[in-house]
CSV table of N, CA and C in Angstrom, one decimal:
chain,number,residue,atom,x,y,z
W,1,MET,N,13.9,-30.7,12.8
W,1,MET,CA,12.9,-31.7,12.2
W,1,MET,C,12.9,-33.0,13.0
W,2,LYS,N,11.8,-33.1,13.6
W,2,LYS,CA,11.5,-34.2,14.7
W,2,LYS,C,10.7,-35.1,13.9
W,3,GLN,N,11.0,-36.6,13.8
W,3,GLN,CA,10.2,-37.4,13.3
W,3,GLN,C,9.6,-38.1,14.5
W,4,ALA,N,8.2,-38.3,14.6
W,4,ALA,CA,7.5,-39.1,15.7
W,4,ALA,C,7.7,-40.5,15.5
W,5,ASP,N,7.7,-40.9,14.2
W,5,ASP,CA,7.8,-42.5,14.0
W,5,ASP,C,9.1,-43.0,13.6
W,6,ALA,N,10.2,-42.2,13.9
W,6,ALA,CA,11.5,-42.7,13.6
W,6,ALA,C,11.8,-44.1,14.1
W,7,TYR,N,11.5,-44.5,15.4
W,7,TYR,CA,11.8,-45.5,15.9
W,7,TYR,C,11.1,-45.5,17.4
W,8,THR,N,10.9,-46.9,17.8
W,8,THR,CA,10.2,-47.0,19.2
W,8,THR,C,11.2,-47.3,20.1
W,9,VAL,N,11.1,-46.9,21.3
W,9,VAL,CA,12.1,-47.2,22.2
W,9,VAL,C,11.9,-48.4,23.0
W,10,LEU,N,13.1,-49.1,23.1
W,10,LEU,CA,13.0,-50.5,23.8
W,10,LEU,C,13.2,-50.2,25.3
W,11,SER,N,12.3,-50.9,26.2
W,11,SER,CA,12.4,-50.6,27.6
W,11,SER,C,12.4,-52.0,28.3
W,12,ARG,N,11.8,-53.0,27.6
W,12,ARG,CA,11.8,-54.4,28.4
W,12,ARG,C,13.2,-55.0,28.4
W,13,ARG,N,13.5,-55.4,29.5
W,13,ARG,CA,14.8,-56.3,29.5
W,13,ARG,C,14.9,-57.5,28.6
W,14,SER,N,13.8,-58.0,28.3
W,14,SER,CA,13.9,-59.2,27.5
W,14,SER,C,14.1,-58.8,26.1
W,15,ASP,N,13.6,-57.7,25.7
W,15,ASP,CA,14.2,-57.1,24.4
W,15,ASP,C,15.6,-56.9,24.2
W,16,PHE,N,16.2,-56.3,25.3
W,16,PHE,CA,17.8,-56.1,25.1
W,16,PHE,C,18.5,-57.5,25.2
W,17,LEU,N,17.9,-58.5,25.9
W,17,LEU,CA,18.6,-59.8,25.9
W,17,LEU,C,18.5,-60.3,24.4
W,18,ALA,N,17.3,-60.2,23.9
W,18,ALA,CA,17.1,-60.8,22.6
W,18,ALA,C,18.1,-60.1,21.5
W,19,ALA,N,18.3,-58.7,21.8
W,19,ALA,CA,19.1,-58.2,20.7
W,19,ALA,C,20.7,-58.5,21.0
W,20,ASN,N,20.9,-59.0,22.1
W,20,ASN,CA,22.3,-59.5,22.2
W,20,ASN,C,22.5,-60.7,21.5
W,21,ARG,N,21.4,-61.5,21.2
W,21,ARG,CA,21.6,-62.6,20.3
W,21,ARG,C,21.8,-62.4,18.9
W,22,GLY,N,21.8,-61.1,18.4
W,22,GLY,CA,21.8,-60.8,17.1
W,22,GLY,C,23.3,-60.3,16.6
W,23,LEU,N,23.4,-59.5,15.8
W,23,LEU,CA,24.6,-59.1,15.1
W,23,LEU,C,25.3,-58.1,16.2
W,24,ARG,N,26.6,-58.2,16.2
W,24,ARG,CA,27.4,-57.2,16.9
W,24,ARG,C,28.3,-56.6,16.2
W,25,VAL,N,28.4,-55.3,16.3
W,25,VAL,CA,29.3,-54.4,15.6
W,25,VAL,C,30.1,-53.5,16.5
W,26,ALA,N,31.4,-53.7,16.8
W,26,ALA,CA,32.0,-52.8,17.8
W,26,ALA,C,32.7,-51.6,17.0
W,27,ARG,N,32.7,-50.5,17.7
W,27,ARG,CA,33.4,-49.4,17.4
W,27,ARG,C,34.1,-48.7,18.6
W,28,PRO,N,35.0,-47.7,18.4
W,28,PRO,CA,35.6,-47.2,19.5
W,28,PRO,C,34.7,-46.7,20.6
W,29,GLY,N,33.7,-46.0,20.3
W,29,GLY,CA,32.8,-45.2,21.2
W,29,GLY,C,31.6,-46.1,21.7
W,30,PHE,N,31.3,-47.2,21.0
W,30,PHE,CA,30.2,-48.0,21.3
W,30,PHE,C,30.3,-49.4,20.5
W,31,VAL,N,29.1,-50.2,21.1
W,31,VAL,CA,28.9,-51.5,20.2
W,31,VAL,C,27.5,-51.5,19.8
W,32,LEU,N,27.2,-51.8,18.7
W,32,LEU,CA,25.9,-51.8,18.1
W,32,LEU,C,25.4,-53.3,18.1
W,33,LEU,N,24.3,-53.5,18.7
W,33,LEU,CA,23.6,-54.8,18.7
W,33,LEU,C,22.5,-54.8,17.5
W,34,ALA,N,22.3,-55.6,16.6
W,34,ALA,CA,21.2,-55.5,15.7
W,34,ALA,C,20.5,-56.9,15.5
W,35,ASN,N,19.3,-57.1,15.8
W,35,ASN,CA,18.5,-58.2,15.8
W,35,ASN,C,17.1,-58.0,15.2
W,36,ARG,N,16.9,-58.9,14.2
W,36,ARG,CA,15.6,-58.9,13.6
W,36,ARG,C,14.4,-58.9,14.5
W,37,ASN,N,13.3,-58.5,14.4
W,37,ASN,CA,12.3,-58.5,15.5
W,37,ASN,C,10.8,-59.0,15.0
W,38,ASP,N,10.8,-59.5,13.9
W,38,ASP,CA,9.6,-60.1,13.3
W,38,ASP,C,8.5,-59.2,13.2
W,39,GLY,N,8.7,-58.0,12.5
W,39,GLY,CA,7.7,-57.3,12.1
W,39,GLY,C,7.3,-56.3,13.2
W,40,LEU,N,8.2,-55.9,14.4
W,40,LEU,CA,7.7,-54.9,15.2
W,40,LEU,C,8.2,-53.6,15.0
W,41,GLY,N,8.8,-53.3,13.7
W,41,GLY,CA,9.3,-52.0,13.3
W,41,GLY,C,10.5,-51.7,13.8
W,42,ARG,N,11.0,-50.5,13.6
W,42,ARG,CA,12.3,-50.2,13.9
W,42,ARG,C,12.4,-49.7,15.4
W,43,ARG,N,13.0,-50.5,16.1
W,43,ARG,CA,13.2,-50.1,17.7
W,43,ARG,C,14.5,-49.9,18.0
W,44,ALA,N,15.0,-49.1,19.1
W,44,ALA,CA,16.3,-48.8,19.6
W,44,ALA,C,16.3,-48.6,21.1
W,45,GLY,N,17.4,-48.9,21.7
W,45,GLY,CA,17.6,-48.9,23.0
W,45,GLY,C,19.2,-48.5,23.4
W,46,ILE,N,19.4,-48.1,24.6
W,46,ILE,CA,20.6,-47.6,25.0
W,46,ILE,C,21.1,-48.1,26.1
W,47,THR,N,22.3,-48.5,26.5
W,47,THR,CA,22.7,-49.1,27.6
W,47,THR,C,24.2,-48.4,27.9
W,48,VAL,N,24.1,-48.1,29.1
W,48,VAL,CA,25.4,-47.3,29.6
W,48,VAL,C,25.7,-47.9,30.9
W,49,THR,N,26.8,-48.8,31.3
W,49,THR,CA,27.0,-49.3,32.5
W,49,THR,C,27.7,-48.3,33.4
W,50,LYS,N,27.6,-48.7,34.7
W,50,LYS,CA,28.3,-47.8,35.7
W,50,LYS,C,29.7,-47.9,35.6
W,51,LYS,N,30.6,-48.8,34.9
W,51,LYS,CA,31.9,-48.9,34.5
W,51,LYS,C,32.3,-47.8,33.8
W,52,ILE,N,31.3,-46.9,33.1
W,52,ILE,CA,31.6,-45.8,32.1
W,52,ILE,C,31.8,-44.6,33.0
W,53,GLY,N,31.3,-44.5,34.1
W,53,GLY,CA,31.4,-43.3,35.0
W,53,GLY,C,30.2,-43.0,36.0
W,54,ASN,N,30.2,-41.9,36.5
W,54,ASN,CA,29.2,-41.6,37.3
W,54,ASN,C,27.7,-41.1,36.7
W,55,ALA,N,26.7,-40.9,37.4
W,55,ALA,CA,25.5,-40.6,36.7
W,55,ALA,C,25.6,-39.5,35.6
W,56,VAL,N,26.3,-38.5,36.0
W,56,VAL,CA,26.4,-37.3,34.9
W,56,VAL,C,27.0,-37.7,33.6
W,57,VAL,N,28.0,-38.6,33.8
W,57,VAL,CA,28.8,-39.0,32.6
W,57,VAL,C,27.8,-40.0,31.8
W,58,ARG,N,27.2,-40.9,32.5
W,58,ARG,CA,26.4,-41.8,31.7
W,58,ARG,C,25.2,-41.1,31.3
W,59,ASN,N,24.5,-40.2,31.7
W,59,ASN,CA,23.4,-39.5,31.3
W,59,ASN,C,23.9,-38.7,29.9
W,60,ARG,N,25.1,-38.1,30.1
W,60,ARG,CA,25.6,-37.4,29.0
W,60,ARG,C,25.8,-38.2,27.6
W,61,MET,N,26.3,-39.4,27.9
W,61,MET,CA,26.4,-40.4,26.9
W,61,MET,C,25.2,-40.8,26.3
W,62,LYS,N,24.2,-41.1,27.1
W,62,LYS,CA,22.8,-41.3,26.8
W,62,LYS,C,22.2,-40.3,25.8
W,63,ARG,N,22.3,-38.9,26.3
W,63,ARG,CA,21.9,-37.9,25.4
W,63,ARG,C,22.5,-37.8,24.1
W,64,ARG,N,23.8,-38.0,23.8
W,64,ARG,CA,24.6,-38.1,22.8
W,64,ARG,C,24.0,-39.2,21.9
W,65,PHE,N,23.9,-40.4,22.4
W,65,PHE,CA,23.5,-41.5,21.7
W,65,PHE,C,21.8,-41.4,21.1
W,66,ARG,N,21.2,-40.9,21.9
W,66,ARG,CA,19.7,-40.4,21.6
W,66,ARG,C,19.7,-39.6,20.4
W,67,ALA,N,20.6,-38.6,20.4
W,67,ALA,CA,20.6,-37.5,19.3
W,67,ALA,C,21.0,-38.4,18.0
W,68,LEU,N,22.0,-39.1,18.1
W,68,LEU,CA,22.4,-39.8,17.0
W,68,LEU,C,21.4,-40.8,16.5
W,69,LEU,N,20.7,-41.4,17.3
W,69,LEU,CA,19.6,-42.3,16.8
W,69,LEU,C,18.6,-41.7,16.2
W,70,ARG,N,18.2,-40.5,16.9
W,70,ARG,CA,17.0,-39.6,16.0
W,70,ARG,C,17.5,-39.2,14.8
W,71,GLU,N,18.8,-38.9,14.7
W,71,GLU,CA,19.2,-38.3,13.3
W,71,GLU,C,19.4,-39.3,12.2
W,72,LEU,N,20.0,-40.6,12.8
W,72,LEU,CA,20.6,-41.5,11.7
W,72,LEU,C,19.7,-42.8,11.4
W,73,LEU,N,18.9,-43.3,12.4
W,73,LEU,CA,18.1,-44.5,12.3
W,73,LEU,C,17.0,-44.3,11.1
W,74,PRO,N,16.4,-43.1,11.1
W,74,PRO,CA,15.3,-43.0,9.9
W,74,PRO,C,15.9,-43.5,8.6
W,75,GLU,N,17.1,-42.8,8.3
W,75,GLU,CA,17.7,-43.1,7.0
W,75,GLU,C,18.6,-44.2,6.9
W,76,HIS,N,19.4,-44.7,7.9
W,76,HIS,CA,20.3,-45.7,8.0
W,76,HIS,C,20.0,-47.0,8.6
W,77,GLY,N,18.8,-46.9,9.6
W,77,GLY,CA,18.5,-48.1,10.4
W,77,GLY,C,17.8,-49.1,9.7
W,78,LEU,N,18.0,-50.4,10.2
W,78,LEU,CA,17.2,-51.5,9.4
W,78,LEU,C,15.9,-51.7,9.8
W,79,ALA,N,15.0,-51.8,8.9
W,79,ALA,CA,13.6,-52.1,9.2
W,79,ALA,C,13.2,-53.4,9.8
W,80,ASP,N,12.3,-53.3,10.8
W,80,ASP,CA,11.9,-54.4,11.6
W,80,ASP,C,13.2,-55.0,12.2
W,81,THR,N,13.9,-54.1,13.0
W,81,THR,CA,15.2,-54.6,13.6
W,81,THR,C,15.1,-53.9,15.0
W,82,ASP,N,15.7,-54.5,16.2
W,82,ASP,CA,16.1,-54.0,17.2
W,82,ASP,C,17.4,-53.4,17.1
W,83,HIS,N,17.8,-52.2,17.5
W,83,HIS,CA,19.1,-51.6,17.5
W,83,HIS,C,19.4,-51.2,18.9
W,84,VAL,N,20.5,-51.9,19.5
W,84,VAL,CA,21.1,-51.5,20.9
W,84,VAL,C,22.3,-50.7,20.9
W,85,LEU,N,22.5,-49.7,21.2
W,85,LEU,CA,23.7,-49.2,21.4
W,85,LEU,C,24.3,-49.2,22.9
W,86,ILE,N,25.5,-50.0,23.1
W,86,ILE,CA,26.2,-50.0,24.4
W,86,ILE,C,27.5,-49.1,24.4
W,87,GLY,N,27.4,-48.3,25.3
W,87,GLY,CA,28.3,-47.1,25.5
W,87,GLY,C,29.6,-47.9,26.0
W,88,ARG,N,30.8,-47.5,25.4
W,88,ARG,CA,32.3,-47.9,25.8
W,88,ARG,C,32.9,-46.8,26.4
W,89,GLU,N,33.9,-47.0,27.1
W,89,GLU,CA,34.6,-46.0,27.9
W,89,GLU,C,35.1,-44.8,27.2
W,90,GLY,N,35.3,-44.8,26.0
W,90,GLY,CA,36.0,-43.7,25.2
W,90,GLY,C,35.0,-42.9,24.5
W,91,GLY,N,33.7,-43.3,24.7
W,91,GLY,CA,32.4,-42.8,23.9
W,91,GLY,C,32.3,-41.3,24.3
W,92,VAL,N,32.3,-41.1,25.7
W,92,VAL,CA,31.7,-39.7,26.2
W,92,VAL,C,32.7,-38.6,25.7
W,93,GLU,N,34.0,-39.0,25.5
W,93,GLU,CA,34.8,-38.0,25.2
W,93,GLU,C,35.0,-37.8,23.5
W,94,ARG,N,34.5,-38.9,23.0
W,94,ARG,CA,34.9,-39.0,21.5
W,94,ARG,C,34.0,-37.7,20.7
W,95,ASP,N,34.5,-37.3,19.7
W,95,ASP,CA,33.9,-36.1,19.0
W,95,ASP,C,32.7,-36.7,18.3
W,96,PHE,N,31.7,-35.7,18.4
W,96,PHE,CA,30.2,-36.1,18.0
W,96,PHE,C,30.4,-36.7,16.4
W,97,GLU,N,31.1,-35.9,15.7
W,97,GLU,CA,31.1,-36.1,14.3
W,97,GLU,C,31.8,-37.6,14.0
W,98,LYS,N,32.7,-37.9,14.9
W,98,LYS,CA,33.3,-39.4,14.7
W,98,LYS,C,32.3,-40.4,15.2
W,99,LEU,N,31.5,-40.1,16.1
W,99,LEU,CA,30.5,-41.1,16.6
W,99,LEU,C,29.4,-41.1,15.4
W,100,ARG,N,29.1,-40.1,14.8
W,100,ARG,CA,28.2,-40.1,13.9
W,100,ARG,C,28.6,-40.9,12.6
W,101,VAL,N,30.0,-40.8,12.0
W,101,VAL,CA,30.5,-41.4,11.1
W,101,VAL,C,30.6,-43.1,11.6
W,102,GLU,N,31.1,-43.4,12.6
W,102,GLU,CA,31.2,-44.6,13.2
W,102,GLU,C,29.6,-45.5,13.2
W,103,LEU,N,28.6,-44.6,13.5
W,103,LEU,CA,27.4,-45.2,13.5
W,103,LEU,C,26.8,-45.6,12.1
W,104,VAL,N,27.0,-44.7,11.3
W,104,VAL,CA,26.5,-44.9,10.0
W,104,VAL,C,27.3,-46.3,9.3
W,105,ALA,N,28.7,-46.1,9.7
W,105,ALA,CA,29.6,-47.4,9.2
W,105,ALA,C,29.0,-48.5,9.8
W,106,ALA,N,28.6,-48.7,11.1
W,106,ALA,CA,28.3,-49.7,11.9
W,106,ALA,C,26.8,-50.3,11.4
W,107,LEU,N,26.1,-49.3,11.0
W,107,LEU,CA,24.5,-49.6,10.5
W,107,LEU,C,24.8,-50.3,9.2
W,108,GLY,N,25.7,-49.7,8.3
W,108,GLY,CA,26.0,-50.4,7.1
W,108,GLY,C,26.6,-51.7,7.1
W,109,ARG,N,27.4,-52.0,8.1
W,109,ARG,CA,28.0,-53.4,8.3
W,109,ARG,C,26.9,-54.3,8.8
W,110,ALA,N,26.1,-53.9,9.4
W,110,ALA,CA,24.8,-54.7,10.0
W,110,ALA,C,23.9,-55.0,8.9
W,111,ARG,N,23.6,-54.0,8.0
W,111,ARG,CA,22.8,-54.2,6.8
W,111,ARG,C,23.4,-55.3,6.0
W,112,ASP,N,24.6,-55.3,5.9
W,112,ASP,CA,25.4,-56.4,5.0
W,112,ASP,C,25.5,-57.5,5.6
W,113,GLY,N,25.2,-57.6,7.1
W,113,GLY,CA,25.2,-58.8,7.7
W,113,GLY,C,26.7,-59.3,8.0
W,114,ARG,N,27.5,-58.1,8.1
W,114,ARG,CA,28.9,-58.3,8.4
W,114,ARG,C,29.2,-57.8,9.9
W,115,GLY,N,28.9,-58.7,10.7
W,115,GLY,CA,29.1,-58.3,12.4
W,115,GLY,C,30.5,-58.8,12.7
W,116,ASP,N,30.9,-58.4,14.0
W,116,ASP,CA,32.2,-58.8,14.5
W,116,ASP,C,32.2,-60.4,15.0
W,117,ALA,N,33.2,-61.0,15.2
W,117,ALA,CA,33.1,-62.4,15.8
W,117,ALA,C,32.4,-62.3,17.2
W,118,PRO,N,31.7,-63.3,17.5
W,118,PRO,CA,31.1,-63.4,18.8
W,118,PRO,C,32.1,-63.4,19.9
W,119,ARG,N,31.8,-62.8,21.1
W,119,ARG,CA,32.5,-62.8,22.1
W,119,ARG,C,32.8,-64.3,22.6
W,120,PRO,N,34.0,-64.7,23.1
W,120,PRO,CA,34.3,-65.8,23.6
W,120,PRO,C,33.5,-66.1,25.0
W,121,HIS,N,32.7,-67.2,25.3
W,121,HIS,CA,31.9,-67.2,26.5
W,121,HIS,C,32.7,-68.0,27.6
W,122,ASN,N,34.0,-68.4,27.2
W,122,ASN,CA,34.8,-69.0,28.5
W,122,ASN,C,35.8,-68.2,29.0
W,123,ARG,N,35.5,-66.8,28.9
W,123,ARG,CA,36.4,-65.8,29.3
W,123,ARG,C,36.6,-66.0,30.9
W,124,LYS,N,37.8,-65.9,31.2
W,124,LYS,CA,38.1,-65.9,32.8
W,124,LYS,C,37.8,-64.6,33.5
W,125,ARG,N,36.7,-64.5,34.4
W,125,ARG,CA,36.4,-63.1,35.0
W,125,ARG,C,37.1,-63.1,36.3
W,126,GLY,N,36.9,-62.1,37.1
W,126,GLY,CA,37.6,-61.9,38.2
W,126,GLY,C,37.3,-62.9,39.4
W,127,PRO,N,37.9,-62.9,40.5
W,127,PRO,CA,37.6,-63.9,41.4
W,127,PRO,C,36.1,-63.8,42.0
W,128,ARG,N,35.7,-65.1,42.4
W,128,ARG,CA,34.3,-65.1,42.9
W,128,ARG,C,34.2,-64.5,44.2
W,129,LYS,N,32.9,-64.1,44.6
W,129,LYS,CA,32.8,-63.3,45.9
W,129,LYS,C,31.8,-64.4,46.5
């Protein structure tokens, strides 16, 4: 059962940056960002960095995330909200059923406005190049 209007795909960098200002819900396999988008509908995007693995690993993770979003966003997603899934290191080996349960829980937390504490901005990073 494929729904054509389940969600719109985010593609512009500015949309991803705007989502980063919203609610953050961390789970072992991913981080969910949810940010209201002023009536633009239900939208979703996926980010998987090179830290996760090579292109094969990253693409596999993105395929799994797309399948989860197609299945869960129509029922559990927030209306007029941008949803961004950021892949975490353990996500590609994680059982698909666990990812499904975690995403439903994360969307529920976002709906209730119970995000995780914001990340500290004064983290010390590696040496400058």
